[in-house]
Amino acid sequence: MKLKSIAGIALAAGMLFSCAEKQTPWQDSFEVSYLEQAKNDKLDFQVEQFADVKVLRYEIPGFDELPLEKQKLVYYLTQAGLSGRDIMWDQNYRHNLAIRTALENVYANYAGDKEADDWKAFEEYLKRVWFSNGIHHHYSNDKLKPEFSKEYLQTLLTDTQTELKGEALDVIFNDKDNKKVNKKAGVDNVLVSAVNFYGPDITSADVDEFYKTAYKGPEGKPVEAGLNSKLVRENGKLVEKVWKSGGMYGAAIDKIIYWLEKAKGVAENEKQAKTLGLLIEYYKTGSLDTWDQYCIAWATSTEGDVDWINGFIEVYNDPKGYRGSYETIVQIKDFDMSKKMAVLSENAQWFEDNSPLIESHKKKDVVGVSYKTVNVAGEAGDASPSTPIGVNLPNNNWIRQDHGSKSVSLGNIINAYSQAGGSGRLKEFVHDDEEFELEEKYGKLADKLHTALHEVIGHASGQINNGVGQPKETLKNYASTMEEGRADLVGLYYLMDPKLKELGLVEDTEGVGKAAYDGYIRNGLMTQLIRLNLGDDVEEDHMVNRQWVSAWVFEKGQKDNVIEKVTRDGKTYYNINDYVKLRELFGQLLRETQRIKSEGDFEAAKALVEGYGVKVDQEIHAEVLKRNERFKSAPYSGFANPVLVPDMDATANEIKGIKIMQPAAFDNQMLYYSKNYSFLTDKK
């Protein structure tokens, strides 16, 4: 394996990207560097590590076996995804694009002392900004703090003839807009969140009032109101600036449409082509009714080797839970693993019927649950560089209930994580050798099964009572963490069930279940705290749900010593003494969380989340951070994408082949993206 700069390939790719704007002088001469990898070479999965982040690579198994037309489909879909990259940056914060453009120009053009501590701090800051798609941490939502002064940055700007001034410059160093998303109780969540989903003067009360009368779709089939727009005040009136062609983000959306049209032209079948056509129509019109039609078509389009996620999807970044972050994932089916795991979706009704839910909260007819293991071919927006390992869509509850959903496990992403991992931190925090051995033997399978159960069975389970609104309306800022915790609990409840062995998914249900329970409690009560600064509350929705689930069962099981808090040699451990009773507690909490969702019980959701999920035991936190100091592996990981490089027939200007190349370095890929996909830097 060797590092090689391939100018010819960069030029060939440039033929297809001729519509990209030239932003800054460095882009004119920029060349992308790839890793040259022989067919049988083992991939070096780690790109680099900085701050609290580890950047990895992933392979795309199965791509080379696809016929050219399907390779083109994958390529066009990845180009569509990357074309919207700037949208996510601007959604995250209003000054992100200006800041990124300036910092990149400095990075590429500065000719001064690059061994100085200030320059190294600048490099690290820029890489953190790249990784987070903006100046706020991708997980904690806290504003990233530079380890260099404003004066030093101003010197760099002057030396490279780069312009960055006013609020966009000042905000890097001051205390303004410190939190991208703030869902804490007792504050105006919209006003104190820096995310660019609302105008600067919009309050939580404004949002509530607007959506009391906003269009919600047909009776019983509500649209995802607010999903694809920014709410602002114009001439004293609240209005939505819709993200569509000709509207907000139109310049980038037009490029997305261009590549989606090309993808439609090589679709694998008529239904897939129709689905892509609806997505194109949605981007053109911004109609949420069309979005629902697309989601139905997408959820029921299950044939073919290639699939995708594309749109304004997850609402975690909106403190009110309305607006979706731009996201794309392009997928190739892993047929062997999908066949093995298909039994979950085939038995979805059994899991629903045998769950501990109140009978009226169970679905009588679980329909259309599709589960696949896929290999990711490209990601952008909210899915990159930090990526999920499993996804279940669509999010609209009535579509899931009437037409079903798709659940996917990102197999090659999970594999890349495991290839880059280590066991040192595990040894430090397990209670004893038995716990360590269970994790080593069953941990990967337990994680894979929990992800599958969470996505396939968990999100598809349960129903809302007639007349009760959508969770974003009833549970408000607690809706996301409640939903993730509920799905986690479904997985946890069934991980110890003999049904998994009956279905051929495990050989040792008890061993897999114990490893899963150990890992969940260990993470929920201790190890996830390495991601927080001492004194911080838990705020990210998934971290919050892991803590409230773990803390609740720990407290409720204290009478029977179900989970024991052990202190040994000045260190704290949590040891599960009774796995059967712990499963019963998971079932009780699952029943309650589904009741809360079904009945829209805001006060109960608030009591659960605020009482168990937010506050941190500071003594435990300090101890965890101290014990973690000797481990050099970063607590967060994400990915640089493989690059799909078209081999062009110069005469016909057509693709005659596509080669997968691995990025040589993280900075190189980020600069390449800015060269070829910056469609919003001069347009908002």
CSV table of C-alpha atoms in Angstrom, one decimal, residues 299-300 302 345-350 352 363-371 392-394 397-407 456-457 459-463:
chain,number,residue,atom,x,y,z
A,299,ALA,CA,-40.7,1.8,2.1
A,300,THR,CA,-42.4,-0.6,-0.3
A,302,THR,CA,-37.7,-3.7,-1.6
A,345,SER,CA,-38.9,-8.9,10.1
A,346,GLU,CA,-40.7,-12.2,9.2
A,347,ASN,CA,-41.5,-12.7,12.9
A,348,ALA,CA,-42.3,-9.0,13.8
A,349,GLN,CA,-45.9,-9.9,14.7
A,350,TRP,CA,-44.7,-12.6,17.2
A,352,GLU,CA,-45.4,-7.5,19.1
A,363,LYS,CA,-50.3,-3.3,16.9
A,364,LYS,CA,-52.8,-5.9,15.8
A,365,ASP,CA,-51.2,-6.1,12.4
A,366,VAL,CA,-47.5,-5.3,12.0
A,367,VAL,CA,-47.1,-4.7,8.3
A,368,GLY,CA,-44.2,-4.3,5.9
A,369,VAL,CA,-41.2,-4.5,8.2
A,370,SER,CA,-38.2,-4.9,6.0
A,371,TYR,CA,-34.8,-5.6,7.4
A,392,ASN,CA,-35.2,2.6,10.5
A,393,LEU,CA,-37.3,4.8,8.2
A,394,PRO,CA,-39.7,6.5,7.4
A,397,ASN,CA,-45.9,7.0,12.3
A,398,TRP,CA,-49.0,6.5,10.1
A,399,ILE,CA,-46.9,5.4,7.2
A,400,ARG,CA,-45.0,2.9,9.3
A,401,GLN,CA,-48.3,1.6,10.6
A,402,ASP,CA,-50.1,1.4,7.3
A,403,HIS,CA,-47.3,0.7,4.8
A,404,GLY,CA,-44.3,-0.6,6.9
A,405,SER,CA,-40.8,0.5,7.2
A,406,LYS,CA,-37.2,-0.3,6.2
A,407,SER,CA,-34.6,-1.2,8.7
A,456,VAL,CA,-36.6,-3.6,13.1
A,457,ILE,CA,-38.8,-4.5,16.1
A,459,HIS,CA,-39.2,1.4,16.1
A,460,ALA,CA,-42.0,-0.6,14.5
A,461,SER,CA,-43.6,-1.6,17.7
A,462,GLY,CA,-46.6,0.0,19.5
A,463,GLN,CA,-49.3,2.4,18.5
